[in-house]
Coordinates of C-alpha atoms in Angstrom, one line a residue:
H182 CA -0.7 2.8 -16.4
P183 CA 1.6 5.4 -18.1
D184 CA -1.5 7.5 -19.1
P185 CA -2.7 9.4 -16.0
A186 CA -6.3 9.5 -17.4
W187 CA -6.3 5.7 -17.6
A188 CA -4.9 5.5 -14.0
V189 CA -7.5 7.8 -12.6
A190 CA -10.3 6.0 -14.5
A191 CA -9.1 2.7 -13.1
E192 CA -9.1 4.0 -9.6
E193 CA -12.6 5.4 -10.0
S194 CA -13.8 2.1 -11.5
S195 CA -12.3 0.2 -8.6
A196 CA -14.1 2.4 -6.1
V197 CA -17.4 1.9 -7.9
A198 CA -17.0 -1.9 -8.0
G199 CA -16.1 -1.9 -4.4
A200 CA -19.2 0.0 -3.5
V201 CA -21.3 -2.4 -5.5
M202 CA -19.8 -5.4 -3.7
A203 CA -20.3 -3.8 -0.3
R204 CA -24.0 -3.3 -1.2
L205 CA -24.3 -7.0 -2.3
N206 CA -22.7 -8.1 1.0
T207 CA -25.4 -6.3 2.9
D208 CA -28.3 -7.8 1.0
T209 CA -30.3 -9.5 3.8
R210 CA -32.0 -11.8 1.4
L211 CA -28.8 -13.3 0.2
Y212 CA -27.5 -13.5 3.8
A213 CA -30.7 -15.3 5.0
A214 CA -30.5 -17.8 2.1
L215 CA -26.9 -18.5 3.0
Q216 CA -27.7 -18.9 6.7
R217 CA -30.5 -21.4 5.9
T218 CA -28.1 -23.5 3.9
R219 CA -25.6 -23.5 6.9
T220 CA -28.2 -24.2 9.6
D221 CA -30.7 -26.5 8.0
P222 CA -29.7 -30.0 8.8
A223 CA -30.6 -31.5 5.5
A224 CA -29.0 -28.7 3.5
A225 CA -25.9 -28.7 5.6
A226 CA -25.5 -32.4 5.3
S227 CA -25.4 -32.1 1.5
L228 CA -22.3 -29.9 1.6
D229 CA -18.8 -31.5 1.6
E230 CA -16.0 -30.1 3.7
E231 CA -14.8 -27.6 1.1
E232 CA -18.3 -26.3 0.5
R233 CA -19.0 -25.9 4.2
R234 CA -15.7 -24.0 4.5
F235 CA -16.7 -21.7 1.6
A236 CA -20.1 -21.1 3.2
D237 CA -18.5 -20.1 6.5
L238 CA -16.1 -17.7 4.8
L239 CA -18.9 -16.2 2.7
A240 CA -21.0 -15.6 5.9
A241 CA -18.0 -14.0 7.5
E242 CA -17.6 -11.7 4.5
F243 CA -21.3 -10.7 4.8
E244 CA -20.9 -9.9 8.5
A245 CA -17.7 -8.0 7.9
D246 CA -19.9 -5.6 5.8
G247 CA -22.4 -5.3 8.6
V248 CA -25.3 -7.3 7.2
H249 CA -26.3 -8.3 10.7
L250 CA -26.4 -4.7 11.9
P251 CA -29.4 -2.3 12.0
P252 CA -29.8 -0.2 8.8
E253 CA -28.4 3.0 10.4
R254 CA -25.3 1.2 11.5
Q255 CA -24.9 -0.4 8.1
E256 CA -24.8 3.1 6.6
R257 CA -22.1 4.0 9.1
V258 CA -20.1 0.9 8.1
H259 CA -20.5 1.7 4.4
A260 CA -19.3 5.3 4.9
L261 CA -16.3 4.1 6.9
Q262 CA -15.5 1.4 4.3
E263 CA -15.5 4.0 1.5
L264 CA -13.4 6.3 3.5
T265 CA -10.8 3.7 4.3
F266 CA -10.6 2.6 0.7
N267 CA -10.1 6.2 -0.6
L268 CA -7.5 7.0 2.1
A269 CA -5.6 3.8 1.4
A270 CA -5.6 4.4 -2.4
A271 CA -4.5 8.0 -2.0
F272 CA -1.7 7.0 0.4
Q273 CA -0.4 4.3 -1.9
A274 CA -0.5 6.6 -4.9
A275 CA 1.5 9.2 -2.9
H276 CA 4.4 6.8 -2.8
A277 CA 5.0 7.4 -6.5
P278 CA 8.0 9.8 -6.3
G279 CA 7.1 13.4 -7.0
R280 CA 3.7 13.2 -5.5
E281 CA 2.6 14.2 -2.0
V282 CA -0.5 13.4 0.0
R283 CA -1.9 15.7 2.7
G284 CA -3.7 14.7 5.8
S285 CA -7.0 14.8 3.9
G286 CA -5.8 11.9 1.9
T287 CA -5.7 13.8 -1.4
A288 CA -2.6 13.4 -3.6
V289 CA -1.2 16.6 -5.0
Q290 CA 1.8 17.7 -6.9
P291 CA 4.7 19.0 -4.7
D292 CA 5.0 22.6 -3.9
S293 CA 7.6 24.6 -5.9
G294 CA 10.2 26.5 -4.0
D295 CA 13.9 26.5 -3.2
D296 CA 15.3 23.2 -4.5
G297 CA 18.4 23.3 -2.4
A298 CA 20.6 22.1 -5.3
A299 CA 23.4 19.9 -3.9
P300 CA 24.7 16.4 -4.8
P301 CA 23.6 13.6 -2.5
D302 CA 25.9 12.9 0.4
A303 CA 25.9 10.1 3.1
G304 CA 23.2 11.9 5.0
Y305 CA 20.8 12.3 2.1
D306 CA 17.4 10.8 3.0
G307 CA 15.4 11.3 -0.2
S308 CA 13.1 14.0 1.2
A309 CA 14.6 16.6 -1.1
P310 CA 14.9 16.5 -5.0
L311 CA 17.8 14.5 -6.3
W312 CA 20.6 16.5 -7.9
I313 CA 23.6 14.7 -9.5
P314 CA 26.8 16.0 -11.1
E315 CA 26.1 17.1 -14.6
A316 CA 29.2 15.2 -15.8
L317 CA 27.5 12.0 -14.9
T318 CA 24.5 12.6 -17.2
G319 CA 26.1 11.3 -20.4
A320 CA 25.2 7.7 -19.6
L321 CA 21.6 8.5 -19.3
P322 CA 19.1 8.0 -22.2
E323 CA 18.3 11.0 -24.3
P324 CA 14.7 11.3 -23.2
L325 CA 15.9 11.8 -19.6
R326 CA 18.8 14.1 -20.5
S327 CA 16.4 16.4 -22.3
R328 CA 14.2 16.8 -19.2
L329 CA 17.0 17.5 -16.7
E330 CA 17.0 20.9 -14.9
R331 CA 20.6 22.2 -14.7
K332 CA 22.1 24.5 -12.2
G333 CA 25.6 25.2 -11.1
G334 CA 27.1 22.0 -12.6
L335 CA 24.3 19.8 -11.3
A336 CA 21.3 18.3 -12.9
R337 CA 18.0 17.6 -11.2
V338 CA 16.5 14.2 -11.8
P339 CA 12.7 14.4 -12.4
D340 CA 10.6 12.3 -10.1
G341 CA 7.8 11.5 -12.6
E342 CA 7.0 8.5 -14.7
G343 CA 6.4 6.5 -11.5
G344 CA 10.0 6.8 -10.5
A345 CA 11.3 5.1 -13.7
W346 CA 14.1 7.6 -14.1
L347 CA 15.3 7.1 -10.6
R348 CA 15.3 3.3 -11.0
H349 CA 17.3 3.8 -14.3
I350 CA 19.9 5.8 -12.5
L351 CA 20.0 3.2 -9.8
K352 CA 20.9 0.6 -12.5
V353 CA 23.4 2.5 -14.6
S354 CA 25.3 5.0 -12.4
P355 CA 28.9 4.0 -11.6
V356 CA 28.9 6.4 -8.6
E357 CA 27.8 4.9 -5.3
S358 CA 26.6 8.1 -3.8
V359 CA 24.3 8.8 -6.8
R360 CA 22.9 5.2 -6.7
R361 CA 22.3 5.6 -3.0
G362 CA 20.6 8.9 -3.6
A363 CA 18.3 7.5 -6.3
F364 CA 17.3 4.7 -4.0
A365 CA 16.6 7.0 -1.1
R366 CA 14.5 9.4 -3.3
A367 CA 12.5 6.5 -4.8
H368 CA 11.6 5.1 -1.4
A369 CA 11.3 8.2 0.7
V370 CA 8.2 8.8 2.7
Q371 CA 7.6 12.5 3.1
A372 CA 6.8 13.8 6.6
H373 CA 3.5 15.2 5.6
H374 CA 2.4 11.7 4.4
L375 CA 2.1 10.7 8.0
G376 CA -1.0 12.8 8.5
A377 CA -2.8 10.8 5.8
L378 CA -1.5 7.6 7.4
E379 CA -2.9 8.7 10.7
D380 CA -6.3 9.4 9.1
L381 CA -6.3 5.9 7.6
L382 CA -5.5 4.3 10.9
R383 CA -8.2 6.2 12.7
A384 CA -10.8 5.3 10.0
R385 CA -9.8 1.6 10.1
H386 CA -10.1 1.5 13.9
A387 CA -13.5 3.2 13.7
L388 CA -14.7 0.6 11.2
A389 CA -13.4 -2.3 13.3
V390 CA -15.1 -0.9 16.4
E391 CA -18.4 -0.4 14.5
L392 CA -18.3 -4.0 13.6
G393 CA -17.7 -5.1 17.1
F394 CA -13.9 -5.8 17.1
E395 CA -11.2 -4.5 19.5
S396 CA -9.1 -3.2 16.7
Y397 CA -8.5 -3.4 12.9
A398 CA -5.9 -6.0 13.5
H399 CA -8.4 -8.2 15.4
M400 CA -10.9 -7.7 12.6
A401 CA -8.4 -8.6 9.8
L402 CA -7.5 -11.9 11.6
A403 CA -11.1 -12.8 12.6
H404 CA -12.0 -15.1 9.8
G405 CA -10.1 -17.5 7.6
R406 CA -6.5 -16.7 8.8
M407 CA -3.9 -19.1 10.1
A408 CA -3.1 -16.6 12.9
K409 CA -6.1 -16.0 15.2
S410 CA -4.9 -12.9 17.0
P411 CA -2.5 -10.0 16.6
D412 CA -0.3 -11.4 19.3
E413 CA -0.1 -14.8 17.5
A414 CA 0.9 -13.1 14.2
E415 CA 3.5 -11.0 15.9
A416 CA 5.0 -14.0 17.7
F417 CA 5.3 -15.8 14.4
L418 CA 6.9 -12.9 12.6
T419 CA 9.4 -12.3 15.5
G420 CA 10.3 -16.0 15.5
L421 CA 10.7 -16.1 11.8
A422 CA 13.0 -13.0 11.8
A423 CA 15.2 -14.5 14.5
R424 CA 15.6 -17.8 12.5
I425 CA 16.5 -16.1 9.2
R426 CA 18.8 -13.4 10.7
P427 CA 21.9 -15.6 10.5
K428 CA 21.3 -16.2 6.7
L429 CA 20.6 -12.5 6.2
D430 CA 23.9 -11.6 7.9
A431 CA 25.8 -14.1 5.8
E432 CA 24.3 -12.8 2.5
L433 CA 25.0 -9.2 3.5
A434 CA 28.6 -10.1 4.2
A435 CA 28.9 -11.8 0.9
L436 CA 27.5 -8.8 -0.9
A437 CA 29.8 -6.5 0.9
E438 CA 32.8 -8.6 -0.1
A439 CA 31.7 -8.7 -3.7
K440 CA 31.2 -4.9 -3.7
G441 CA 34.7 -4.4 -2.2
R442 CA 36.2 -6.6 -5.0
G443 CA 34.4 -4.6 -7.7
G444 CA 35.4 -1.3 -6.3
A445 CA 31.9 0.1 -6.6

């Protein structure tokens, strides 16, 4: 949402709804009623195949929230679930250009300092602010031109608005290096984001172990998935990549040829 207040409220509402669902999924009365339906011969016989499948998936969802665990371990599961949700949300939000996330998982505005004003070259990786030649700003819309910071014949492109300005430059700039720079900046992962990602990985692993799984990957594939193990999923993806690689190479070659003809 373009209004930050709405975005924050939506994130908070989602967290509250998730917490409520987690509590419902550890309601032992609901779980016991479901188990009676699954195990009682007469009740189970009244279910068709689709209903039995739904009942099995619902039971797995209950167990993924630790309904079968002692109360003290359920509290531990709840705390880890809330932690992983918050870390994942903060890490995802940090990918909006112009925001950073520390190892604590808290998104903050970037530090001010030396901007290192220079136009993007072939080695530009998007980790620094994007500066473009001021002569190229005429094609940009007025709302963006009025917000540009100018220095030494260069203009700094703002990262805000969810990266909208970067995407606009990617569409309209006739200069390849500028388009490449806008793409790199819009998709860059800052080095300090890795601390938050490591926090998330540790929290997910702790959650999986608390629920009796070898890893988070094993937990994610435990119920209702076509692949039954991480190795099976990796084998499928590796095989798929090998099969589509010739088509990918052909498309890249066609794009390179079209680009050469267009002189862009």
